[in-house]
Coordinates of C-alpha atoms and ligand atoms in Angstrom, one line a residue:
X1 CA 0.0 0.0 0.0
X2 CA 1.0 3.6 -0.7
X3 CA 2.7 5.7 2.0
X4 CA 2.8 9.0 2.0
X5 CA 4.9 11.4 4.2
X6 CA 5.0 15.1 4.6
X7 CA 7.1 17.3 6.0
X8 CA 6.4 20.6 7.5
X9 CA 8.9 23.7 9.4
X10 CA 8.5 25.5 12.8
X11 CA 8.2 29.0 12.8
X12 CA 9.6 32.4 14.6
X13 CA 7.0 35.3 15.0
X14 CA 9.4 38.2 13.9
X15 CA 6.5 41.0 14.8
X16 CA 2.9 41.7 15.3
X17 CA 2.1 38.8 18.1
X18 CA -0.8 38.9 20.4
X19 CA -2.0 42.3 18.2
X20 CA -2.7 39.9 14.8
X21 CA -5.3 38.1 17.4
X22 CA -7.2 41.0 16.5
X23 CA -7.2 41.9 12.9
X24 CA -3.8 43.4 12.9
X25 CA -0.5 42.1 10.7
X26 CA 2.6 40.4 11.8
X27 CA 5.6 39.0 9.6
X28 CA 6.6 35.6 10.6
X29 CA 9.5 33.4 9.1
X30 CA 10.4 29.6 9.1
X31 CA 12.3 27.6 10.7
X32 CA 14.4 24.3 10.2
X33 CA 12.7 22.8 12.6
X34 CA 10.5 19.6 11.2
X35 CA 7.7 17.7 11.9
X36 CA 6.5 14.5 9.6
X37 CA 3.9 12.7 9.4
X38 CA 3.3 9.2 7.2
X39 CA 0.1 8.3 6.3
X40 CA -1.4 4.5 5.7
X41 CA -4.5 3.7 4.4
X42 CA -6.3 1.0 6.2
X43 CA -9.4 -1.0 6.4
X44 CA -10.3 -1.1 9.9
X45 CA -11.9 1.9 10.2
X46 CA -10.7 3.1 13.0
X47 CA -7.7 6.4 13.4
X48 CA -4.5 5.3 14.6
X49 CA -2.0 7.7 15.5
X50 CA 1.5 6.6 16.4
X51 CA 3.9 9.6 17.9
X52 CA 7.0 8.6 19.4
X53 CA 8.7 11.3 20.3
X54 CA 6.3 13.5 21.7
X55 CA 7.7 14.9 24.9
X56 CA 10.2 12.2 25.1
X57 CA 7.1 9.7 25.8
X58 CA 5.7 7.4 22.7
X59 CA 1.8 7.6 22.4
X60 CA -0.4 5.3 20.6
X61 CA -4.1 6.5 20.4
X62 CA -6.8 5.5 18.8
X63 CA -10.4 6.2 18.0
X64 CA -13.4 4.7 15.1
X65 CA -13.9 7.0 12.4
X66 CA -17.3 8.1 13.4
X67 CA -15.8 9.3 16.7
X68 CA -12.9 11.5 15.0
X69 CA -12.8 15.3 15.9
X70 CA -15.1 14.7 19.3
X71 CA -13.8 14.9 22.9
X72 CA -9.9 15.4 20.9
X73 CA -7.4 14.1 23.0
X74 CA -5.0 16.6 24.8
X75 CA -1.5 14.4 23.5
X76 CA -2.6 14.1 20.1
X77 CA -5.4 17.2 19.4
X78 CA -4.0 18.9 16.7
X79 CA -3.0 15.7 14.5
X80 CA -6.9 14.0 15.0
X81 CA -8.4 17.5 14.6
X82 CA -6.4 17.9 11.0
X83 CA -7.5 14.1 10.2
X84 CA -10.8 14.9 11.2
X85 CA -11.1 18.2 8.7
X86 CA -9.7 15.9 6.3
X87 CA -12.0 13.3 6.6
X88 CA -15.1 15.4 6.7
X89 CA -14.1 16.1 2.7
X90 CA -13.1 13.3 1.3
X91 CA -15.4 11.4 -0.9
X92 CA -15.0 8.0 0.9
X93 CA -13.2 8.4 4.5
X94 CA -11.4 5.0 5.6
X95 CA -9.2 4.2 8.4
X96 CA -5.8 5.8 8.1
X97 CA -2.9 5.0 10.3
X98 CA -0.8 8.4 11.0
X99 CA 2.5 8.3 12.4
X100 CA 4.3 11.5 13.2
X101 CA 7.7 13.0 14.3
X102 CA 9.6 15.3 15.1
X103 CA 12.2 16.5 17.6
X104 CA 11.7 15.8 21.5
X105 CA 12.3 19.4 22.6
X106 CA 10.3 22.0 19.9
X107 CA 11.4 25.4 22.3
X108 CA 7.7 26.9 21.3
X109 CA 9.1 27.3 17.5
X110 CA 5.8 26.0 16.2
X111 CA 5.5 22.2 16.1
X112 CA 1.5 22.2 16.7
X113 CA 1.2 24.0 13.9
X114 CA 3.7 21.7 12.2
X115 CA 2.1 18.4 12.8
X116 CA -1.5 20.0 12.1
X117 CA 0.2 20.8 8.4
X118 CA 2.0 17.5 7.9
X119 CA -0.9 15.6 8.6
X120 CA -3.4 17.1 6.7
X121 CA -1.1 17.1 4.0
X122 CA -0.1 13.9 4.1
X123 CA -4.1 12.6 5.1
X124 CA -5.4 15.1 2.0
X125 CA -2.8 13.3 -0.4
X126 CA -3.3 10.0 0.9
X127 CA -7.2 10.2 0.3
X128 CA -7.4 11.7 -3.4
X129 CA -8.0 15.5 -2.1
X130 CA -5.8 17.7 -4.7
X131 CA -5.7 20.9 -2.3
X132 CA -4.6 24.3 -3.5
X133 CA -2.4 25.7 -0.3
X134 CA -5.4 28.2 0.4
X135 CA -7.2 25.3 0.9
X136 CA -4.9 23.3 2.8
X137 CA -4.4 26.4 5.2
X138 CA -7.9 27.0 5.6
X139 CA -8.6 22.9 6.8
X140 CA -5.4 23.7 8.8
X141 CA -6.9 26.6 10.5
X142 CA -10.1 25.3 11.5
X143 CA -7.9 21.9 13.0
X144 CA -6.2 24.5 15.3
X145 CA -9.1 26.7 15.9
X146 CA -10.9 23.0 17.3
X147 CA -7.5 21.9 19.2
X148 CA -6.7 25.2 20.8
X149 CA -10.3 27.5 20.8
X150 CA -8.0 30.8 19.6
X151 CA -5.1 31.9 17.4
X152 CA -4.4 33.7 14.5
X153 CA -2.9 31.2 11.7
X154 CA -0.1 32.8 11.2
X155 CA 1.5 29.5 12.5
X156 CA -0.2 27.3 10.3
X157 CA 0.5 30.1 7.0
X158 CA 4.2 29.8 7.7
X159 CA 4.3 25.6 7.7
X160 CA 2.3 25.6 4.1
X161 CA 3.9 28.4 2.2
X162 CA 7.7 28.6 3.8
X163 CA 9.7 31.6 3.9
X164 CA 9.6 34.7 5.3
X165 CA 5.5 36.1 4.9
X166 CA 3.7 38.9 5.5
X167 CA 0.4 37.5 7.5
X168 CA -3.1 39.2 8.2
X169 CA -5.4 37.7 10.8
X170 CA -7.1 34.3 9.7
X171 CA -5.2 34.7 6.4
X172 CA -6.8 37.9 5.0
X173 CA -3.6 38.4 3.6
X174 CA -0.8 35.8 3.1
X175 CA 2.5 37.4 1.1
X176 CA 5.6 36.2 0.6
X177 CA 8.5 38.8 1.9
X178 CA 11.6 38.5 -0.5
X179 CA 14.3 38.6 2.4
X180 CA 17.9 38.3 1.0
X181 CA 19.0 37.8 4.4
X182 CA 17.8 36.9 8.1
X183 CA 20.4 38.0 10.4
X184 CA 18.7 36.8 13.7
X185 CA 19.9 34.6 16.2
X186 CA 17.5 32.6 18.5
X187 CA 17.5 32.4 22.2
X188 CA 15.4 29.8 24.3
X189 CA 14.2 30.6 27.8
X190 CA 14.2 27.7 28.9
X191 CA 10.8 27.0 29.5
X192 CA 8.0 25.8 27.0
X193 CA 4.3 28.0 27.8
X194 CA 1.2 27.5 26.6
X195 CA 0.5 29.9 24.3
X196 CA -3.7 29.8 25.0
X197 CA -2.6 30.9 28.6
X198 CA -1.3 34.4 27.5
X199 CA -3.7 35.0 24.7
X200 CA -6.1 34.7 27.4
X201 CA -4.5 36.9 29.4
X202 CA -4.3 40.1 27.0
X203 CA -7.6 39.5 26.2
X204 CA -8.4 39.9 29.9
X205 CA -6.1 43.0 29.8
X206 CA -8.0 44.3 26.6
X207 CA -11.1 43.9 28.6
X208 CA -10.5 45.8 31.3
X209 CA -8.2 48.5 29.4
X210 CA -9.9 48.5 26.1
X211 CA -8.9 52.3 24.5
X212 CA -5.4 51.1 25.8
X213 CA -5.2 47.9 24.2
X214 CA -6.3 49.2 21.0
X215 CA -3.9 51.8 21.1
X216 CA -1.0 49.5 21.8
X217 CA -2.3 46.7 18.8
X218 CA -2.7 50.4 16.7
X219 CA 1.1 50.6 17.1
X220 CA 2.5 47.6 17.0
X221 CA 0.6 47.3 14.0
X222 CA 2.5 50.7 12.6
X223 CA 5.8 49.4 13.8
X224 CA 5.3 45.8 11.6
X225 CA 4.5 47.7 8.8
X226 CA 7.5 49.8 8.9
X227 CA 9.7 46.6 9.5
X228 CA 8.4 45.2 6.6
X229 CA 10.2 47.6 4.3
X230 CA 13.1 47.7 6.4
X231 CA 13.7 43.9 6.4
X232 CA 13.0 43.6 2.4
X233 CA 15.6 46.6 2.4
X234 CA 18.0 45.1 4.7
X235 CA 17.9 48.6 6.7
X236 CA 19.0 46.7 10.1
X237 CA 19.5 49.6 12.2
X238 CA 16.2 50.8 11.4
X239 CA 14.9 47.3 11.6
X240 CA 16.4 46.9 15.3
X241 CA 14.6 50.1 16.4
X242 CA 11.5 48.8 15.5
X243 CA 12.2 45.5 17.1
X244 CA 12.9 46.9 20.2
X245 CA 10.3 49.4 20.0
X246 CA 8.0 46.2 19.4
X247 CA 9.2 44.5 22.8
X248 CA 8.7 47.8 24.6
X249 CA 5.0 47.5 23.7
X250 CA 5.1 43.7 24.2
X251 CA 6.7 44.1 27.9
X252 CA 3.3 47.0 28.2
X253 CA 0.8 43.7 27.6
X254 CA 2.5 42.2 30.6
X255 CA 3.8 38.9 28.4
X256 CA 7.8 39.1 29.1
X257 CA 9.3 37.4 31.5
X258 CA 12.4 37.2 33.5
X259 CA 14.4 35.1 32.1
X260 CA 13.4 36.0 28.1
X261 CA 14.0 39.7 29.5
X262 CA 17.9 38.9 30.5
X263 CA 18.1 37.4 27.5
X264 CA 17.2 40.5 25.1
X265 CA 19.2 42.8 27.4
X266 CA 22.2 40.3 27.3
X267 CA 22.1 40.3 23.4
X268 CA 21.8 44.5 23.1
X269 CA 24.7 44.9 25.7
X270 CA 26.5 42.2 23.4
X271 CA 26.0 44.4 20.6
X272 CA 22.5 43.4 19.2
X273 CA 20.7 46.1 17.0
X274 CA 17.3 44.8 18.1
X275 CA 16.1 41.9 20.3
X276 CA 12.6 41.1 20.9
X277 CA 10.2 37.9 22.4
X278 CA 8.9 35.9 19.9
X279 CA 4.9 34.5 19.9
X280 CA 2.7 34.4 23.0
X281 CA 5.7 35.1 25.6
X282 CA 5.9 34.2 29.0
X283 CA 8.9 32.1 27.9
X284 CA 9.9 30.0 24.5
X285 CA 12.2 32.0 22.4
X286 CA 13.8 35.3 21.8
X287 CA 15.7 36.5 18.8
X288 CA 18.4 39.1 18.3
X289 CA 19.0 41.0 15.3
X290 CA 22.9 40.6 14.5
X291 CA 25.2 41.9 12.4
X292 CA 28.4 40.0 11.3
X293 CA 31.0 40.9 13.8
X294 CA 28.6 41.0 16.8
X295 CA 27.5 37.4 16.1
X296 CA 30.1 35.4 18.1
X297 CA 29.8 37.7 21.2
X298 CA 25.8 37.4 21.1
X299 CA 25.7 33.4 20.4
X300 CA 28.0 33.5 24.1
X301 CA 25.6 36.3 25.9
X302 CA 22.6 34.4 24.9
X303 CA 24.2 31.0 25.8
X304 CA 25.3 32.8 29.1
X305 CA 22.1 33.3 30.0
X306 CA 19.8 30.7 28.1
X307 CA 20.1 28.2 25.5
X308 CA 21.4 29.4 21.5
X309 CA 19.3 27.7 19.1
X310 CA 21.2 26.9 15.7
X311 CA 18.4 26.3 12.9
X312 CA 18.3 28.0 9.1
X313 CA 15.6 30.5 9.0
X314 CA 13.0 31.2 6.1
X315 CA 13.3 27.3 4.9
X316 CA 10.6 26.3 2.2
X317 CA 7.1 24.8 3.7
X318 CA 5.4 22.0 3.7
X319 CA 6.9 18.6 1.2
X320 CA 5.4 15.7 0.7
X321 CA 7.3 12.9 -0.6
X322 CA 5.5 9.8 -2.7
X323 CA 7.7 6.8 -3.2
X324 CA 10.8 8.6 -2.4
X325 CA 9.8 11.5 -4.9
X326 CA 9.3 14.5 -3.2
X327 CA 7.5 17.6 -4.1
X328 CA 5.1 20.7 -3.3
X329 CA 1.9 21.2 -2.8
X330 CA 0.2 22.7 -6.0
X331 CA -0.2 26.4 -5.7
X332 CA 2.9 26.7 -3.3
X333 CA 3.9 30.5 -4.0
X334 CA 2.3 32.5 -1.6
X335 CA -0.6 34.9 -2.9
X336 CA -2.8 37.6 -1.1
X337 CA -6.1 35.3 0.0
X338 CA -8.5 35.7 -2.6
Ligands
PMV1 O1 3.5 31.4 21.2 P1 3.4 31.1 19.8 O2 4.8 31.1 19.1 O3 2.6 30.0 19.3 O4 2.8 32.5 19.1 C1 1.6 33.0 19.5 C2 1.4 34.3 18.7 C3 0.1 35.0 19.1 O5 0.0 36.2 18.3 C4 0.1 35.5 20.6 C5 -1.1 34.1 18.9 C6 -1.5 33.9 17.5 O6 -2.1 32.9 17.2 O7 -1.2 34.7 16.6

Protein backbone atom coordinates (compact mmCIF):
# COMPACT_ATOMS: atom_id res chain seq x y z
CA UNK A 1 0.00 0.00 0.00
CA UNK A 2 1.03 3.60 -0.72
CA UNK A 3 2.73 5.70 1.95
CA UNK A 4 2.80 9.04 2.02
CA UNK A 5 4.90 11.37 4.23
CA UNK A 6 4.95 15.12 4.60
CA UNK A 7 7.08 17.33 6.02
CA UNK A 8 6.40 20.62 7.53
CA UNK A 9 8.93 23.70 9.45
CA UNK A 10 8.53 25.47 12.79
CA UNK A 11 8.22 28.96 12.80
CA UNK A 12 9.61 32.41 14.61
CA UNK A 13 7.01 35.26 15.02
CA UNK A 14 9.36 38.23 13.91
CA UNK A 15 6.45 41.00 14.79
CA UNK A 16 2.85 41.74 15.34
CA UNK A 17 2.10 38.81 18.15
CA UNK A 18 -0.84 38.93 20.38
CA UNK A 19 -2.01 42.26 18.22
CA UNK A 20 -2.72 39.95 14.82
CA UNK A 21 -5.28 38.08 17.43
CA UNK A 22 -7.23 41.00 16.50
CA UNK A 23 -7.23 41.93 12.95
CA UNK A 24 -3.76 43.43 12.94
CA UNK A 25 -0.51 42.07 10.74
CA UNK A 26 2.63 40.41 11.78
CA UNK A 27 5.60 39.01 9.61
CA UNK A 28 6.61 35.58 10.62
CA UNK A 29 9.51 33.42 9.10
CA UNK A 30 10.36 29.63 9.09
CA UNK A 31 12.33 27.55 10.70
CA UNK A 32 14.42 24.32 10.22
CA UNK A 33 12.66 22.76 12.62
CA UNK A 34 10.46 19.64 11.23
CA UNK A 35 7.65 17.66 11.90
CA UNK A 36 6.47 14.50 9.65
CA UNK A 37 3.90 12.70 9.36
CA UNK A 38 3.31 9.23 7.22
CA UNK A 39 0.06 8.27 6.35
CA UNK A 40 -1.41 4.46 5.66
CA UNK A 41 -4.55 3.75 4.40
CA UNK A 42 -6.28 1.00 6.22
CA UNK A 43 -9.38 -1.02 6.35
CA UNK A 44 -10.27 -1.13 9.91
CA UNK A 45 -11.93 1.93 10.22
CA UNK A 46 -10.71 3.10 13.05
CA UNK A 47 -7.67 6.40 13.42
CA UNK A 48 -4.50 5.32 14.59
CA UNK A 49 -2.04 7.75 15.46
CA UNK A 50 1.48 6.60 16.37
CA UNK A 51 3.88 9.60 17.95
CA UNK A 52 7.01 8.59 19.42
CA UNK A 53 8.70 11.25 20.33
CA UNK A 54 6.25 13.50 21.72
CA UNK A 55 7.70 14.93 24.90
CA UNK A 56 10.18 12.22 25.13
CA UNK A 57 7.12 9.69 25.80
CA UNK A 58 5.68 7.40 22.73
CA UNK A 59 1.76 7.63 22.37
CA UNK A 60 -0.44 5.34 20.55
CA UNK A 61 -4.06 6.48 20.42
CA UNK A 62 -6.76 5.46 18.76
CA UNK A 63 -10.40 6.18 18.03
CA UNK A 64 -13.39 4.67 15.07
CA UNK A 65 -13.91 6.97 12.40
CA UNK A 66 -17.31 8.05 13.43
CA UNK A 67 -15.81 9.34 16.67
CA UNK A 68 -12.95 11.50 14.98
CA UNK A 69 -12.85 15.34 15.91
CA UNK A 70 -15.06 14.75 19.27
CA UNK A 71 -13.78 14.87 22.91
CA UNK A 72 -9.95 15.37 20.95
CA UNK A 73 -7.37 14.09 23.01
CA UNK A 74 -5.02 16.65 24.85
CA UNK A 75 -1.49 14.45 23.49
CA UNK A 76 -2.61 14.10 20.07
CA UNK A 77 -5.44 17.15 19.38
CA UNK A 78 -4.00 18.90 16.70
CA UNK A 79 -2.99 15.67 14.46
CA UNK A 80 -6.95 14.02 14.96
CA UNK A 81 -8.43 17.48 14.60
CA UNK A 82 -6.39 17.93 10.99
CA UNK A 83 -7.47 14.11 10.17
CA UNK A 84 -10.81 14.95 11.20
CA UNK A 85 -11.07 18.19 8.70
CA UNK A 86 -9.73 15.91 6.28
CA UNK A 87 -11.99 13.26 6.64
CA UNK A 88 -15.13 15.38 6.68
CA UNK A 89 -14.10 16.10 2.74
CA UNK A 90 -13.08 13.31 1.27
CA UNK A 91 -15.38 11.37 -0.93
CA UNK A 92 -15.00 7.99 0.90
CA UNK A 93 -13.15 8.38 4.45
CA UNK A 94 -11.37 4.98 5.58
CA UNK A 95 -9.23 4.15 8.41
CA UNK A 96 -5.80 5.77 8.12
CA UNK A 97 -2.88 5.00 10.26
CA UNK A 98 -0.77 8.41 11.03
CA UNK A 99 2.47 8.27 12.39
CA UNK A 100 4.34 11.51 13.17
CA UNK A 101 7.68 13.05 14.28
CA UNK A 102 9.56 15.31 15.09
CA UNK A 103 12.17 16.52 17.60
CA UNK A 104 11.70 15.75 21.50
CA UNK A 105 12.25 19.36 22.60
CA UNK A 106 10.35 21.99 19.86
CA UNK A 107 11.44 25.39 22.26
CA UNK A 108 7.66 26.91 21.29
CA UNK A 109 9.09 27.25 17.51
CA UNK A 110 5.84 26.05 16.21
CA UNK A 111 5.48 22.17 16.13
CA UNK A 112 1.53 22.17 16.73
CA UNK A 113 1.16 23.98 13.88
CA UNK A 114 3.68 21.72 12.24
CA UNK A 115 2.08 18.37 12.78
CA UNK A 116 -1.45 20.02 12.11
CA UNK A 117 0.16 20.76 8.38
CA UNK A 118 1.98 17.52 7.90
CA UNK A 119 -0.92 15.57 8.59
CA UNK A 120 -3.44 17.13 6.72
CA UNK A 121 -1.12 17.14 4.00
CA UNK A 122 -0.12 13.87 4.11
CA UNK A 123 -4.06 12.63 5.10
CA UNK A 124 -5.37 15.12 1.96
CA UNK A 125 -2.81 13.31 -0.35
CA UNK A 126 -3.30 10.01 0.92
CA UNK A 127 -7.16 10.23 0.29
CA UNK A 128 -7.38 11.72 -3.41
CA UNK A 129 -8.02 15.46 -2.11
CA UNK A 130 -5.77 17.73 -4.72
CA UNK A 131 -5.74 20.94 -2.33
CA UNK A 132 -4.56 24.27 -3.46
CA UNK A 133 -2.42 25.71 -0.34
CA UNK A 134 -5.36 28.20 0.39
CA UNK A 135 -7.22 25.30 0.91
CA UNK A 136 -4.93 23.32 2.82
CA UNK A 137 -4.38 26.44 5.22
CA UNK A 138 -7.88 27.02 5.60
CA UNK A 139 -8.60 22.92 6.78
CA UNK A 140 -5.43 23.67 8.83
CA UNK A 141 -6.91 26.64 10.45
CA UNK A 142 -10.08 25.27 11.51
CA UNK A 143 -7.95 21.88 12.96
CA UNK A 144 -6.24 24.55 15.32
CA UNK A 145 -9.07 26.71 15.88
CA UNK A 146 -10.86 23.00 17.26
CA UNK A 147 -7.53 21.94 19.20
CA UNK A 148 -6.68 25.24 20.85
CA UNK A 149 -10.25 27.45 20.84
CA UNK A 150 -7.99 30.76 19.60
CA UNK A 151 -5.08 31.86 17.39
CA UNK A 152 -4.41 33.69 14.55
CA UNK A 153 -2.90 31.16 11.67
CA UNK A 154 -0.12 32.76 11.23
CA UNK A 155 1.49 29.54 12.46
CA UNK A 156 -0.25 27.30 10.31
CA UNK A 157 0.47 30.06 6.97
CA UNK A 158 4.24 29.84 7.74
CA UNK A 159 4.34 25.60 7.71
CA UNK A 160 2.35 25.55 4.13
CA UNK A 161 3.89 28.44 2.22
CA UNK A 162 7.75 28.64 3.80
CA UNK A 163 9.70 31.62 3.88
CA UNK A 164 9.55 34.65 5.25
CA UNK A 165 5.50 36.12 4.90
CA UNK A 166 3.69 38.87 5.50
CA UNK A 167 0.39 37.55 7.46
CA UNK A 168 -3.11 39.24 8.22
CA UNK A 169 -5.44 37.67 10.83
CA UNK A 170 -7.06 34.27 9.68
CA UNK A 171 -5.25 34.74 6.41
CA UNK A 172 -6.81 37.85 5.04
CA UNK A 173 -3.63 38.42 3.60
CA UNK A 174 -0.81 35.82 3.06
CA UNK A 175 2.47 37.44 1.11
CA UNK A 176 5.60 36.22 0.63
CA UNK A 177 8.49 38.82 1.93
CA UNK A 178 11.64 38.48 -0.47
CA UNK A 179 14.27 38.63 2.41
CA UNK A 180 17.87 38.33 0.99
CA UNK A 181 19.03 37.84 4.36
CA UNK A 182 17.81 36.92 8.09
CA UNK A 183 20.38 38.01 10.37
CA UNK A 184 18.65 36.80 13.75
CA UNK A 185 19.90 34.56 16.18
CA UNK A 186 17.45 32.62 18.51
CA UNK A 187 17.50 32.43 22.17
CA UNK A 188 15.43 29.79 24.28
CA UNK A 189 14.22 30.65 27.77
CA UNK A 190 14.22 27.66 28.91
CA UNK A 191 10.80 27.00 29.47
CA UNK A 192 7.98 25.84 27.01
CA UNK A 193 4.29 28.01 27.83
CA UNK A 194 1.20 27.52 26.62
CA UNK A 195 0.52 29.94 24.29
CA UNK A 196 -3.72 29.76 24.98
CA UNK A 197 -2.62 30.93 28.63
CA UNK A 198 -1.25 34.43 27.47
CA UNK A 199 -3.75 34.98 24.70
CA UNK A 200 -6.09 34.75 27.40
CA UNK A 201 -4.49 36.87 29.42
CA UNK A 202 -4.31 40.12 27.05
CA UNK A 203 -7.57 39.46 26.19
CA UNK A 204 -8.41 39.86 29.93
CA UNK A 205 -6.13 42.99 29.83
CA UNK A 206 -8.03 44.32 26.63
CA UNK A 207 -11.13 43.89 28.59
CA UNK A 208 -10.55 45.82 31.27
CA UNK A 209 -8.19 48.51 29.45
CA UNK A 210 -9.89 48.47 26.06
CA UNK A 211 -8.93 52.26 24.47
CA UNK A 212 -5.43 51.12 25.84
CA UNK A 213 -5.15 47.90 24.24
CA UNK A 214 -6.31 49.23 20.97
CA UNK A 215 -3.86 51.84 21.12
CA UNK A 216 -1.03 49.45 21.84
CA UNK A 217 -2.30 46.69 18.82
CA UNK A 218 -2.71 50.38 16.68
CA UNK A 219 1.06 50.61 17.15
CA UNK A 220 2.55 47.62 16.96
CA UNK A 221 0.60 47.33 14.01
CA UNK A 222 2.53 50.70 12.56
CA UNK A 223 5.82 49.38 13.79
CA UNK A 224 5.28 45.75 11.57
CA UNK A 225 4.47 47.72 8.81
CA UNK A 226 7.52 49.84 8.89
CA UNK A 227 9.75 46.62 9.50
CA UNK A 228 8.40 45.16 6.56
CA UNK A 229 10.23 47.59 4.32
CA UNK A 230 13.11 47.68 6.44
CA UNK A 231 13.69 43.85 6.44
CA UNK A 232 12.95 43.63 2.42
CA UNK A 233 15.60 46.56 2.43
CA UNK A 234 18.01 45.09 4.74
CA UNK A 235 17.89 48.61 6.75
CA UNK A 236 18.99 46.69 10.10
CA UNK A 237 19.51 49.60 12.18
CA UNK A 238 16.17 50.82 11.36
CA UNK A 239 14.94 47.27 11.64
CA UNK A 240 16.41 46.89 15.26
CA UNK A 241 14.57 50.11 16.43
CA UNK A 242 11.47 48.75 15.54
CA UNK A 243 12.23 45.47 17.08
CA UNK A 244 12.93 46.85 20.15
CA UNK A 245 10.29 49.41 20.00
CA UNK A 246 7.98 46.17 19.41
CA UNK A 247 9.16 44.54 22.77
CA UNK A 248 8.67 47.76 24.64
CA UNK A 249 5.01 47.47 23.71
CA UNK A 250 5.13 43.65 24.24
CA UNK A 251 6.74 44.11 27.90
CA UNK A 252 3.32 46.96 28.21
CA UNK A 253 0.83 43.69 27.59
CA UNK A 254 2.51 42.17 30.63
CA UNK A 255 3.82 38.92 28.41
CA UNK A 256 7.80 39.09 29.13
CA UNK A 257 9.31 37.36 31.46
CA UNK A 258 12.42 37.19 33.52
CA UNK A 259 14.41 35.07 32.06
CA UNK A 260 13.44 35.99 28.13
CA UNK A 261 14.02 39.72 29.54
CA UNK A 262 17.88 38.92 30.53
CA UNK A 263 18.15 37.42 27.48
CA UNK A 264 17.17 40.54 25.13
CA UNK A 265 19.21 42.79 27.39
CA UNK A 266 22.19 40.33 27.34
CA UNK A 267 22.14 40.34 23.41
CA UNK A 268 21.84 44.48 23.11
CA UNK A 269 24.70 44.90 25.73
CA UNK A 270 26.46 42.24 23.38
CA UNK A 271 25.96 44.42 20.58
CA UNK A 272 22.52 43.37 19.19
CA UNK A 273 20.65 46.08 16.99
CA UNK A 274 17.31 44.76 18.07
CA UNK A 275 16.14 41.92 20.32
CA UNK A 276 12.63 41.08 20.92
CA UNK A 277 10.25 37.89 22.37
CA UNK A 278 8.94 35.87 19.94
CA UNK A 279 4.90 34.46 19.92
CA UNK A 280 2.69 34.44 22.96
CA UNK A 281 5.66 35.06 25.63
CA UNK A 282 5.91 34.22 29.00
CA UNK A 283 8.89 32.12 27.91
CA UNK A 284 9.90 29.96 24.55
CA UNK A 285 12.23 31.97 22.43
CA UNK A 286 13.78 35.33 21.85
CA UNK A 287 15.75 36.53 18.84
CA UNK A 288 18.45 39.09 18.33
CA UNK A 289 18.98 41.02 15.30
CA UNK A 290 22.88 40.60 14.51
CA UNK A 291 25.21 41.88 12.44
CA UNK A 292 28.42 40.03 11.30
CA UNK A 293 31.03 40.88 13.83
CA UNK A 294 28.59 41.03 16.75
CA UNK A 295 27.54 37.42 16.06
CA UNK A 296 30.05 35.41 18.10
CA UNK A 297 29.75 37.72 21.22
CA UNK A 298 25.81 37.44 21.06
CA UNK A 299 25.75 33.36 20.37
CA UNK A 300 27.98 33.47 24.06
CA UNK A 301 25.62 36.35 25.91
CA UNK A 302 22.60 34.43 24.86
CA UNK A 303 24.22 30.96 25.76
CA UNK A 304 25.33 32.82 29.09
CA UNK A 305 22.08 33.33 29.99
CA UNK A 306 19.78 30.71 28.07
CA UNK A 307 20.06 28.24 25.51
CA UNK A 308 21.43 29.45 21.50
CA UNK A 309 19.26 27.68 19.12
CA UNK A 310 21.23 26.90 15.73
CA UNK A 311 18.45 26.28 12.92
CA UNK A 312 18.34 27.98 9.13
CA UNK A 313 15.64 30.50 8.98
CA UNK A 314 13.01 31.15 6.05
CA UNK A 315 13.29 27.31 4.90
CA UNK A 316 10.56 26.28 2.20
CA UNK A 317 7.07 24.84 3.69
CA UNK A 318 5.36 22.01 3.70
CA UNK A 319 6.89 18.64 1.18
CA UNK A 320 5.36 15.68 0.75
CA UNK A 321 7.32 12.87 -0.64
CA UNK A 322 5.47 9.76 -2.68
CA UNK A 323 7.66 6.80 -3.20
CA UNK A 324 10.83 8.63 -2.43
CA UNK A 325 9.77 11.53 -4.92
CA UNK A 326 9.31 14.45 -3.19
CA UNK A 327 7.48 17.58 -4.14
CA UNK A 328 5.13 20.70 -3.26
CA UNK A 329 1.87 21.20 -2.77
CA UNK A 330 0.19 22.68 -5.98
CA UNK A 331 -0.21 26.45 -5.74
CA UNK A 332 2.92 26.71 -3.34
CA UNK A 333 3.88 30.51 -3.99
CA UNK A 334 2.28 32.50 -1.56
CA UNK A 335 -0.55 34.91 -2.86
CA UNK A 336 -2.84 37.59 -1.07
CA UNK A 337 -6.13 35.35 -0.02
CA UNK A 338 -8.55 35.66 -2.64
O1 LIG B 1 3.51 31.35 21.21
P1 LIG B 1 3.45 31.14 19.76
O2 LIG B 1 4.81 31.07 19.15
O3 LIG B 1 2.56 30.03 19.34
O4 LIG B 1 2.85 32.48 19.12
C1 LIG B 1 1.61 33.01 19.50
C2 LIG B 1 1.37 34.28 18.73
C3 LIG B 1 0.09 35.01 19.12
O5 LIG B 1 -0.01 36.17 18.29
C4 LIG B 1 0.15 35.46 20.57
C5 LIG B 1 -1.13 34.12 18.93
C6 LIG B 1 -1.51 33.89 17.47
O6 LIG B 1 -2.14 32.87 17.20
O7 LIG B 1 -1.19 34.73 16.60
Amino acid sequence: MKTITARAPGKLMLLGEHAVVYGYPCIVTTVGLYVSATVTLTNDHRLTISTPNLRHQKITFQKPLDEIGQDLSVETAFAEAAVAQILARAAAPTGLLVHTDGPTLSYGLGSSSAVTVAVAAACAHALGLNLTNRELFDLAYAAVLAAQGKGSGFDIAAAIYGGTIWFETAGKAIEPLICPELPFLIGYSGAKVSTRRFVDGVAQLRQRQPTHIERIFQQISELTKDARSALTNQEWQRLGDLLDLNQGLLDSLGVNTPPLARLIFAAREAGALGAKLSGAGGGDCMFALSQPADRQAIMAAINHHGQWIDLPLGVPGVQITVDDHTYNTPNRSPRSAE
